Amino acid sequence: MFQKIDQYRYIIPTSYKKGMRIEGMVYADDDLIKQIEKDQTKEQVANVATLPGLVGRSLAMPDAHQGYGFCIGGVAAADPDEGVVSAGGVGFDINCGVRLLAAPVDAKDVQQKIEPLLNQLFRDIPCGTGRKGLLEISTSKLDGVLRDGAQWAVKNNYGREEDCARIEEFGKLPEADPSLVSARAKERGHHQLGTLGSGNHFLEIQRVTDVFDEEIARKFGVHEDQLVVLIHSGSRGLGHQVCTDYLDIMQDGMKRYGISVIDRQLACVPITSSEGQRYLKAMAAAANFAFANRQMMTHWVRNAFMRVLGTGDVKIVYDVCHNIAKMEEHEIDGKRRRVLVHRKGATRAFPKGHPVLPEELRDVGQPVLIPGSMGTSSYILVGTEQAMKETFGSSCHGAGRAKSRTQAKKETSAEQLLKEMKEKGIVVRGESRSGLTEEKPDAYKDVSRVVDVVHGAGIARKVAKLVPLAVMKG
Amino acid sequence: MSGPFNSYVSRVEAPYTILEHPADLGIEARGASLVEAFQNAAAGLISIILDPTLIEPREERQIRVTASDRDQLLVKWLSEILYLYDGEGFASKEFFIRRLGLTDVEASVRGEPFSPVRHQTRLDVKAVTYHQLLVHEGEPGALVRVYLDI
C-alpha cells in the first residue's frame, strides 16, 4: 500500500503496519517501484519505522532492495536522547564506500596502456576471497589505524596531506575507540588492510563520457574524457566482526531496556546507553579501518600509474561512506537538532555551504559517487539543499541488486560474460569466475534510472557520467 | 579415523539446501535431530566459503558457544565456524556436536589450516544474520534455516 505523492515519491503511511511510529517514504519511478515491490523492501522500511525515537521518516532510496533488518538503500535518523542505535542499521560492512580518483591523463591518449595498467593494479592490489594483504601489521599499529583512519595511512607514507580533505569526515571519525573492538575483530582484520575484498567490491578504470555541469565538474577536478579510477571496498573482516559482536550485545541489551523489535536483525539499544555508546565508538574504529584501507589502495594505484603511465599525480575526487551511523545536525519540523543518521547503502549528499565540507568544496557541495554495476556506468553527483530538507542529507549508493546470485549464475557463464565485456571494449580481471557472473551487469537495476530519480527528486544533482574501460573484481 | 566422528558426523547426501535471497544466500539444513541439523548447517556454511571436498580433516578444534536462546545459539555456532576460517585460517570439514543445550553448544570440529594453494575458495561470507531465522525440532526431524551476508 504505497501512496504515490508525485513522480518520484511514495509514502508508506503509519496505518500500513501496527507499531509504525513514523511514516515511510520510498524514492522511485513507476518502473523502480515495481521492482521494489517484488521483495521485502517495503516491509523492512515499515519495520524500521517501528523503532523507538526515530524522527522524520523511514526512507528508502531508488536503489533499495531487501536486506537484513533494514533494507539496503535505507536511511533513518534517531533522536539522541530518546532514540536507538542499531548495528543492523549500519550493516556488517561498516563504512563500505567508494572513492573516486582522477588521473592527469585523458583516455584517448592512453588507450594502449589500459590493459597493462589493469594488469599492474591486479598485481599490486590484493583482491578476491580470503586473500591476505601485502602487510601484516602489529596490534599496536592496528590501533593507530582504528584511531586515525586515512590520516594514519597518510602519516605512514601511504598518501599526501591534501588527500584527507577529499574524504568524508576527513578520513577519520574522531570518536573511535580501538579498545572497544574485540580481539576477534582485530584478528579477522589485521592482515586484510589494503585489500579490495570480493563480492560486489571492485576497482574500475573509467572514462568521463558526459559532463552535465561543467563548472561543478571543474571544481571537483574532472573533465570530459579524463581517466578516473573508482574503488569500492569496505572494512573487510574487521568491520564484519564488529557488527557481529555488537549485534549480540544489542540482543542482550534490548531485554535490559525493555525494547522489542519485529525482526531480530533490527536489534537496537538506546543511543545514551553504555552499549549504544560502545557500539558507536567501535563502529567509528571500523569505519576508520575502511578509510585507511581505501587510502592504501589509492597509494598503490598511484604507484601503478607511475610505473605504467609515468605519472603518479592521481588526485582524490572524493571518498564516501555507504554504511554508517553519524551524529549530524538537521532541521526537523522547523528546528535544528542533532540526530543520529543511519545510512545503510546510502550516501551522504551535503549541499554547498555546509560547514563540515572542506574549504575547497564549500562553494560547490559534496561530491556524491554512485557506482553502477560491472560494465555499466557510474555517476558523480553533487549534494543539494533538498536532500537536507527531505533525506537527512542523503542520496542513493549504487544500482541496487535486482537478481539473486544463484539466478545470475544460472543465466550467464563466465565465458559469455567476458565475451560481452570484450565486445564493449572492457577488459576484466577477476579472481573468481563464479564471483564474476554473480556480479553481472543485469543482476542489478539500471543505474541511470536510479540516478535520474535522485536527480529528478532533487536529492542530488548529476554532474558527470563515467564508463568503465577496465574492471578488477575480487 | 576413530572416535565419535565415525558415528555422528554429518555426511548425509545433500543434508542442506542453499537458499536464494536478493543479494545474499541462506542455508536450510535438516537432520534426524537438532544436533544433526546444526552440524549440517555448519557443513552448508563451509560449502559456500570453500570446496569442502578439498579439505582434509587432519586437525581437531574444540568449540564452546553460549547464547541466550536457541535462535541466537544457531547464529553464534555458525559465527564461530566462520571465525575459525576468517580469523584463525582454519578450514573446517567435519562437525561433531557433543552437547546441544538450550543455550550452549559444545563441539569438536575437524579440518586443517587453510592453504591458498590446495583449497578452493568460493565466496567470502561476511556474517551470519537473524533474518528469517528458524530453529525447528519435531517429527519427523529437525530443520534450521539461516541467511548469510555475502
XYZ file of C-alpha atoms in Angstrom:
624
model
C 0.000 0.000 0.000
C 2.119 2.837 -1.321
C 0.626 6.322 -1.608
C 2.152 7.973 -4.647
C 2.592 11.653 -3.894
C 4.447 12.712 -7.016
C 6.525 11.296 -9.863
C 9.326 10.168 -7.546
C 7.892 9.779 -4.054
C 5.828 7.049 -2.427
C 4.627 7.209 1.177
C 4.056 4.214 3.434
C 1.522 5.559 5.970
C 1.732 4.641 9.645
C -1.548 2.744 9.219
C 0.280 0.238 6.965
C 1.668 -1.769 9.849
C 0.913 -1.975 13.548
C 3.586 -0.300 15.602
C 4.828 2.153 12.959
C 5.695 5.362 14.778
C 6.671 7.382 11.714
C 5.825 7.259 8.007
C 7.965 5.535 5.456
C 8.968 7.096 2.154
C 10.421 5.429 -0.919
C 12.019 7.331 -3.796
C 11.322 5.612 -7.114
C 9.764 5.996 -10.536
C 6.940 3.844 -11.930
C 9.328 1.114 -13.019
C 11.630 1.031 -9.982
C 8.687 0.937 -7.570
C 7.516 -2.271 -9.261
C 10.947 -3.809 -8.713
C 10.983 -2.609 -5.110
C 7.574 -4.195 -4.540
C 8.864 -7.604 -5.596
C 10.827 -8.207 -2.411
C 10.584 -7.342 1.282
C 11.898 -3.756 0.964
C 8.564 -2.134 1.834
C 8.123 -4.354 4.912
C 11.618 -3.518 6.030
C 11.069 0.245 5.631
C 7.892 -0.168 7.703
C 9.684 -2.331 10.293
C 12.371 0.332 10.758
C 9.574 2.867 11.333
C 8.579 0.896 14.463
C 11.911 1.528 16.222
C 11.795 3.874 19.235
C 12.762 7.511 18.984
C 13.130 7.935 15.221
C 12.437 11.339 13.716
C 11.211 12.405 10.276
C 10.576 9.418 8.021
C 11.996 5.935 7.466
C 13.451 6.314 3.978
C 14.400 4.092 1.056
C 16.412 5.326 -1.902
C 15.576 4.313 -5.508
C 18.261 1.593 -5.482
C 16.655 -0.027 -2.422
C 16.352 -3.780 -2.155
C 15.711 -6.288 0.577
C 18.439 -6.513 3.163
C 18.631 -7.819 6.707
C 16.544 -5.864 9.202
C 16.979 -2.566 7.393
C 16.634 -2.600 3.627
C 19.718 -1.791 1.584
C 19.263 1.802 0.498
C 17.682 2.754 3.833
C 18.074 5.938 5.856
C 16.707 6.558 9.360
C 17.522 9.213 11.952
C 17.163 8.893 15.706
C 16.775 11.450 18.445
C 19.980 11.385 20.539
C 18.093 11.283 23.861
C 15.015 9.202 23.059
C 16.213 7.207 20.080
C 18.081 3.996 19.427
C 21.166 2.935 17.544
C 21.015 -0.316 15.584
C 24.111 -2.227 14.472
C 21.961 -3.784 11.731
C 21.045 -0.259 10.626
C 24.664 0.237 9.604
C 25.237 -3.297 8.386
C 28.066 -5.794 8.521
C 30.374 -3.992 6.125
C 30.872 -0.862 8.213
C 31.937 2.076 6.024
C 31.732 0.117 2.849
C 32.159 3.012 0.477
C 33.549 4.359 -2.754
C 36.467 6.535 -3.639
C 36.994 8.236 -6.979
C 40.483 9.127 -8.195
C 41.192 11.469 -11.096
C 44.285 10.901 -13.249
C 46.110 13.705 -15.072
C 45.581 11.978 -18.425
C 42.786 11.678 -20.966
C 41.554 8.284 -22.064
C 42.210 8.941 -25.766
C 45.926 9.406 -25.065
C 46.429 6.140 -23.173
C 44.196 3.627 -24.973
C 47.003 1.122 -25.427
C 48.010 1.374 -21.799
C 44.688 0.452 -20.192
C 45.269 -3.300 -20.180
C 48.859 -3.076 -18.859
C 47.577 -0.660 -16.210
C 44.851 -3.087 -15.152
C 47.377 -5.923 -15.026
C 49.651 -3.813 -12.830
C 46.774 -2.938 -10.486
C 45.779 -6.608 -10.343
C 49.337 -7.469 -9.308
C 49.646 -4.675 -6.755
C 46.273 -4.694 -5.000
C 45.288 -7.950 -3.322
C 41.723 -8.954 -4.110
C 39.417 -11.928 -4.005
C 38.144 -14.306 -1.370
C 40.272 -14.976 1.692
C 43.200 -13.001 0.319
C 45.699 -11.513 2.707
C 47.136 -8.063 2.279
C 50.703 -7.160 1.447
C 51.480 -6.271 5.021
C 50.904 -7.840 8.406
C 50.559 -5.113 10.970
C 51.065 -5.420 14.691
C 48.251 -4.881 17.174
C 49.662 -1.540 18.298
C 49.876 -0.337 14.700
C 46.374 -1.607 14.058
C 45.141 0.511 16.962
C 46.667 3.518 15.180
C 44.729 2.612 12.029
C 41.495 2.252 14.013
C 42.064 5.576 15.779
C 43.204 7.707 12.856
C 41.849 6.057 9.671
C 43.121 7.537 6.420
C 45.141 10.039 8.431
C 47.151 7.109 9.837
C 47.834 5.931 6.292
C 48.955 9.397 5.167
C 51.237 9.732 8.208
C 52.765 6.387 7.289
C 53.547 7.483 3.730
C 50.500 5.976 2.046
C 49.312 9.284 0.673
C 49.559 13.039 0.728
C 48.483 15.654 3.252
C 45.867 17.074 0.891
C 44.186 13.674 0.434
C 42.242 13.811 3.693
C 40.271 16.952 2.783
C 38.715 14.903 -0.001
C 37.409 12.151 2.265
C 34.125 12.186 4.179
C 34.921 13.223 7.777
C 38.493 13.919 6.602
C 39.100 10.189 6.694
C 38.809 9.879 10.460
C 35.868 9.510 12.834
C 37.399 11.025 15.989
C 35.161 9.187 18.470
C 36.769 5.840 17.522
C 37.981 3.751 20.449
C 40.144 0.782 19.383
C 39.845 -0.796 22.848
C 36.145 -1.442 22.139
C 36.973 -3.512 19.043
C 37.241 -7.186 20.033
C 40.403 -9.236 19.689
C 38.457 -11.379 17.211
C 37.638 -8.412 15.003
C 41.296 -7.385 15.068
C 42.338 -10.938 14.261
C 39.991 -11.016 11.242
C 41.179 -7.622 10.054
C 44.860 -7.188 10.774
C 46.069 -8.988 7.653
C 43.358 -7.524 5.398
C 44.400 -3.881 5.433
C 44.870 -2.694 1.858
C 42.770 -5.438 0.256
C 39.839 -4.962 -2.087
C 37.795 -7.984 -0.973
C 35.313 -9.947 -3.048
C 31.569 -9.981 -3.725
C 30.380 -6.648 -5.076
C 33.666 -4.907 -4.327
C 35.639 -3.766 -7.323
C 38.107 -1.355 -8.815
C 37.401 0.146 -12.234
C 39.414 2.283 -14.610
C 36.839 4.572 -16.183
C 36.483 7.401 -18.664
C 34.421 10.544 -18.095
C 31.982 10.350 -21.019
C 29.493 13.109 -20.183
C 29.696 16.245 -18.128
C 26.300 17.625 -17.120
C 27.590 20.555 -15.069
C 30.880 21.970 -16.346
C 31.523 24.357 -13.501
C 30.966 21.872 -10.701
C 32.878 19.159 -12.563
C 35.824 21.552 -12.901
C 35.759 22.319 -9.192
C 35.634 18.590 -8.438
C 38.685 18.212 -10.703
C 37.136 16.200 -13.546
C 36.614 16.898 -17.244
C 35.346 15.061 -20.302
C 37.446 12.110 -21.477
C 39.542 12.130 -18.311
C 40.761 8.816 -16.950
C 39.440 8.089 -13.447
C 39.608 5.157 -11.043
C 36.710 4.078 -8.847
C 37.364 1.902 -5.792
C 34.512 0.152 -3.971
C 35.593 -1.540 -0.752
C 34.932 -1.562 2.988
C 36.201 -2.556 6.412
C 36.689 -6.228 5.488
C 36.535 -8.926 8.190
C 37.236 -6.418 10.938
C 34.026 -4.482 10.305
C 32.001 -7.667 9.807
C 33.115 -8.927 13.202
C 32.444 -5.596 14.954
C 28.859 -5.754 13.683
C 28.514 -9.431 14.669
C 29.854 -8.707 18.184
C 27.586 -5.731 18.811
C 24.502 -7.405 17.348
C 24.917 -9.918 20.153
C 25.485 -7.216 22.737
C 22.371 -5.408 21.476
C 20.281 -8.621 21.553
C 21.029 -8.906 25.246
C 20.776 -5.151 25.827
C 17.244 -4.979 24.422
C 15.947 -7.094 27.304
C 17.562 -4.736 29.784
C 15.999 -1.669 28.191
C 12.598 -3.247 27.550
C 12.850 -2.890 23.773
C 11.221 -5.430 21.479
C 11.636 -5.447 17.716
C 9.709 -7.038 14.841
C 12.846 -8.574 13.343
C 15.847 -9.605 15.472
C 18.205 -8.205 12.895
C 16.862 -4.770 13.928
C 18.346 -5.257 17.414
C 18.968 -1.844 18.928
C 19.722 -0.093 22.203
C 19.255 3.499 23.382
C 21.909 5.832 21.980
C 22.525 7.061 25.520
C 23.109 3.519 26.877
C 26.572 2.196 27.572
C 26.068 -0.479 24.879
C 24.975 2.167 22.366
C 27.942 4.404 23.090
C 30.366 1.492 22.947
C 28.957 0.375 19.612
C 29.266 3.848 18.106
C 32.908 4.086 19.179
C 33.714 0.590 17.874
C 31.822 1.320 14.647
C 33.855 4.522 14.228
C 37.048 2.468 14.624
C 35.903 0.015 11.939
C 34.942 2.958 9.703
C 38.459 4.313 10.160
C 39.865 0.935 9.120
C 37.861 1.221 5.886
C 39.105 4.783 5.267
C 42.693 3.567 5.753
C 42.004 0.570 3.527
C 40.880 2.734 0.606
C 43.760 5.132 1.278
C 46.337 2.347 0.971
C 44.810 1.138 -2.262
C 44.988 4.728 -3.520
C 48.719 4.686 -2.813
C 49.155 1.508 -4.854
C 47.025 2.939 -7.667
C 49.405 5.932 -7.787
C 52.398 3.613 -7.914
C 50.829 1.590 -10.725
C 50.083 4.772 -12.693
C 53.665 5.927 -12.180
C 55.038 2.622 -13.409
C 52.776 2.230 -16.447
C 51.949 5.812 -17.458
C 54.905 7.673 -15.956
C 52.747 9.861 -13.713
C 51.542 9.229 -10.208
C 49.769 12.559 -9.879
C 46.396 10.997 -9.199
C 44.066 13.136 -7.077
C 41.171 12.065 -4.897
C 37.871 13.479 -6.165
C 36.094 12.244 -3.046
C 35.521 9.251 -0.767
C 32.062 8.487 0.642
C 30.695 6.038 3.210
C 27.739 3.827 2.287
C 27.194 2.080 5.617
C 27.488 4.317 8.641
C 25.739 5.980 11.583
C 26.734 9.546 12.441
C 25.588 12.391 14.649
C 24.648 15.261 12.350
C 22.705 18.490 12.614
C 19.465 18.605 10.627
C 16.326 20.702 10.528
C 13.350 18.706 11.727
C 9.884 20.273 11.974
C 11.473 23.699 11.634
C 14.032 23.187 14.398
C 17.728 22.457 14.050
C 18.590 19.325 16.004
C 21.359 16.836 16.335
C 20.254 13.373 15.257
C 21.956 10.030 14.690
C 21.603 9.297 10.968
C 21.823 5.626 9.980
C 22.757 5.190 6.328
C 22.655 1.619 5.156
C 23.508 1.532 1.496
C 23.036 5.271 1.168
C 25.396 8.190 0.557
C 25.710 11.475 2.397
C 24.803 14.291 -0.013
C 25.541 17.631 1.684
C 24.968 20.857 -0.270
C 27.249 23.802 -0.847
C 27.784 25.957 2.185
C 27.644 23.059 4.616
C 30.136 23.699 7.417
C 31.548 20.153 7.531
C 32.758 20.337 3.929
C 36.390 21.267 3.343
C 37.112 24.833 2.263
C 37.768 23.793 -1.342
C 34.307 22.184 -1.735
C 32.247 24.540 0.380
C 31.085 26.716 -2.502
C 30.191 23.694 -4.675
C 28.795 20.967 -2.450
C 29.828 17.430 -1.655
C 30.594 15.009 -4.475
C 28.185 12.062 -4.354
C 29.665 8.992 -6.041
C 27.306 6.382 -7.461
C 28.932 3.223 -8.803
C 26.962 1.266 -11.359
C 27.090 -2.480 -11.824
C 30.079 -4.055 -13.555
C 30.483 -2.809 -17.099
C 27.705 -0.196 -16.960
C 28.017 3.465 -15.988
C 28.831 5.240 -12.759
C 27.914 8.803 -11.846
C 29.234 11.804 -9.989
C 26.500 13.893 -8.429
C 26.515 16.806 -6.028
C 24.610 17.179 -2.744
C 21.652 19.566 -2.509
C 19.595 21.640 -0.064
C 16.610 19.472 -0.974
C 18.413 16.438 0.458
C 18.904 18.362 3.711
C 15.162 19.072 3.822
C 13.957 15.560 2.999
C 16.517 12.825 3.468
C 18.839 13.978 6.254
C 21.272 14.960 3.507
C 21.289 11.506 1.894
C 21.088 10.005 -1.561
C 21.337 6.600 -3.269
C 24.503 4.471 -3.287
C 24.500 2.444 -6.489
C 22.386 0.464 -8.864
C 20.877 -1.892 -6.300
C 20.614 -5.605 -6.808
C 17.727 -6.933 -8.872
C 18.556 -10.643 -9.236
C 19.831 -13.170 -6.740
C 23.342 -14.584 -7.051
C 22.082 -18.028 -7.984
C 19.795 -16.655 -10.670
C 22.602 -14.528 -12.115
C 24.886 -17.579 -12.243
C 22.234 -19.713 -13.911
C 21.681 -17.178 -16.670
C 25.241 -16.499 -17.799
C 28.557 -18.313 -17.854
C 31.792 -16.524 -17.015
C 32.941 -17.055 -20.642
C 29.779 -15.459 -22.006
C 30.133 -12.517 -19.655
C 33.798 -11.941 -20.511
C 32.886 -12.072 -24.212
C 30.149 -9.477 -23.739
C 32.538 -7.230 -21.830
C 35.190 -7.591 -24.503
C 32.664 -6.612 -27.176
C 32.000 -3.442 -25.202
C 35.757 -2.809 -25.085
C 36.032 -3.518 -21.358
C 38.949 -5.544 -20.017
C 38.155 -7.671 -16.963
C 40.405 -9.324 -14.396
C 38.654 -11.370 -11.755
C 39.942 -13.667 -9.083
C 36.847 -15.853 -9.148
C 34.833 -16.866 -12.217
C 31.658 -17.566 -10.285
C 32.142 -14.272 -8.445
C 32.157 -12.557 -11.834
C 28.854 -13.977 -13.046
C 27.162 -13.220 -9.741
C 28.011 -9.569 -10.326
C 26.961 -9.453 -13.971
C 25.523 -6.093 -15.018
C 21.883 -7.098 -15.378
C 21.846 -8.660 -11.917
C 21.441 -5.017 -10.898
C 18.888 -2.314 -11.578
C 19.574 0.260 -14.250
C 21.884 2.748 -12.521
C 20.955 5.565 -14.934
C 17.323 5.162 -13.950
C 18.214 5.219 -10.256
C 20.305 8.358 -10.726
C 17.525 10.018 -12.760
C 15.124 9.519 -9.846
C 17.593 11.042 -7.398
C 18.214 13.961 -9.789
C 14.507 14.371 -10.555
C 13.557 14.332 -6.884
C 16.318 16.873 -6.278
C 18.116 14.939 -3.510
C 21.377 15.129 -5.515
C 22.179 16.600 -8.936
C 24.001 14.973 -11.837
C 27.493 16.280 -12.572
C 29.182 13.668 -14.756
C 28.854 10.171 -16.136
C 31.668 7.615 -16.122
C 32.006 4.495 -18.246
C 34.393 1.628 -17.457
C 37.363 0.699 -19.623
C 38.728 -1.958 -17.282
C 37.324 -3.859 -14.322
C 39.095 -5.625 -11.473
C 36.861 -7.907 -9.405
C 37.625 -9.852 -6.276
C 39.551 -42.460 11.936
C 38.286 -43.456 15.347
C 36.100 -41.846 17.941
C 32.744 -40.177 17.843
C 33.228 -38.659 14.378
C 32.659 -42.027 12.749
C 29.170 -42.451 14.013
C 27.849 -38.930 14.275
C 29.478 -36.713 11.754
C 27.094 -35.474 9.098
C 27.918 -36.942 5.745
C 24.370 -37.472 4.584
C 23.667 -36.880 0.914
C 22.517 -33.228 0.474
C 21.955 -32.566 4.162
C 21.465 -28.882 3.410
C 19.978 -26.669 0.721
C 21.329 -23.288 -0.319
C 18.555 -20.667 -0.381
C 18.304 -17.557 -2.531
C 17.996 -14.020 -1.225
C 18.010 -10.865 -3.382
C 21.631 -10.105 -2.524
C 22.834 -12.980 -0.431
C 22.419 -16.663 0.384
C 20.815 -18.802 3.020
C 21.091 -22.365 4.294
C 18.315 -24.740 5.167
C 19.608 -27.808 6.976
C 17.764 -30.889 8.160
C 18.609 -33.734 10.473
C 17.088 -36.548 12.464
C 17.831 -34.383 15.499
C 18.650 -30.740 16.125
C 22.258 -31.796 16.692
C 22.402 -33.144 13.151
C 20.652 -30.111 11.715
C 23.164 -27.800 13.438
C 26.060 -29.932 12.129
C 24.615 -29.910 8.633
C 24.136 -26.144 8.715
C 27.850 -25.814 9.536
C 28.706 -28.054 6.594
C 26.450 -25.877 4.410
C 28.230 -22.737 5.565
C 31.654 -24.161 4.727
C 30.410 -25.297 1.299
C 29.558 -21.674 0.486
C 33.029 -20.455 1.507
C 35.226 -23.326 0.235
C 35.103 -26.508 -1.802
C 34.750 -28.955 1.111
C 35.966 -31.956 -0.906
C 39.475 -30.468 -0.867
C 39.639 -30.102 2.920
C 41.348 -32.877 4.891
C 40.156 -33.499 8.467
C 43.684 -33.577 9.892
C 43.341 -31.399 12.975
C 40.715 -31.000 15.613
C 39.454 -27.835 17.295
C 37.137 -27.548 20.260
C 34.256 -25.125 20.245
C 32.059 -23.911 23.049
C 29.390 -21.304 22.471
C 26.789 -19.874 24.821
C 23.739 -17.817 23.949
C 20.508 -16.643 25.497
C 18.246 -18.870 23.383
C 18.274 -21.481 20.636
C 17.925 -18.979 17.790
C 20.904 -16.985 18.974
C 22.737 -20.249 19.587
C 22.425 -21.206 15.911
C 23.746 -17.794 14.830
C 26.634 -17.957 17.294
C 27.510 -21.571 16.417
C 27.801 -20.711 12.730
C 29.568 -17.417 13.501
C 32.135 -19.496 15.370
C 32.768 -21.716 12.336
C 33.066 -18.572 10.210
C 35.512 -17.050 12.678
C 37.616 -20.232 12.694
C 38.091 -19.707 8.968
C 38.254 -15.929 8.634
C 40.006 -15.178 11.926
C 42.194 -18.226 12.504
C 42.581 -19.541 8.971
C 41.136 -22.948 9.857
C 39.073 -24.707 7.174
C 36.518 -26.960 8.864
C 35.168 -30.102 7.303
C 33.568 -32.337 9.901
C 31.437 -31.301 12.833
C 30.593 -33.273 15.934
C 28.319 -31.656 18.494
C 28.803 -33.354 21.850
C 26.252 -31.317 23.666
C 23.469 -29.087 22.480
C 21.623 -27.400 25.300
C 19.041 -24.643 25.102
C 21.732 -22.036 25.484
C 25.049 -23.764 24.801
C 26.848 -25.879 22.242
C 29.971 -27.955 22.769
C 31.552 -29.422 19.694
C 34.665 -30.744 18.027
C 35.480 -29.653 14.533
C 37.915 -31.358 12.199
C 39.669 -29.736 9.324
C 43.040 -28.191 8.549
C 44.762 -24.838 8.239
C 43.586 -23.033 5.111
C 46.010 -23.254 2.223
C 45.541 -20.895 -0.738
C 47.327 -23.496 -2.868
C 45.369 -26.634 -2.018
C 41.986 -25.163 -1.160
C 39.476 -23.613 -3.488
C 37.660 -20.532 -2.164
C 34.141 -19.784 -3.348
C 32.587 -16.761 -1.627
C 33.538 -14.608 1.335
C 30.823 -14.725 3.957
C 30.672 -11.514 5.961
C 28.372 -12.708 8.716
C 25.512 -14.872 9.897
C 22.231 -12.954 10.268
C 18.982 -13.286 12.233
C 16.937 -12.735 9.058
C 14.057 -15.280 8.851
C 15.960 -17.487 11.240
C 14.315 -20.812 12.005
C 15.150 -23.494 14.550
C 12.522 -26.234 14.458
C 12.570 -29.525 16.282
C 9.796 -32.019 15.760
C 8.561 -35.019 13.802
C 9.977 -36.360 11.562
C 13.149 -34.401 12.302
C 14.757 -31.037 12.864
C 15.051 -28.127 10.484
C 17.125 -24.968 10.764
C 17.294 -22.003 8.413
C 19.698 -19.110 8.408
C 20.708 -16.343 5.995
C 24.244 -15.110 5.441
C 25.546 -11.719 4.478
C 27.804 -12.173 1.471
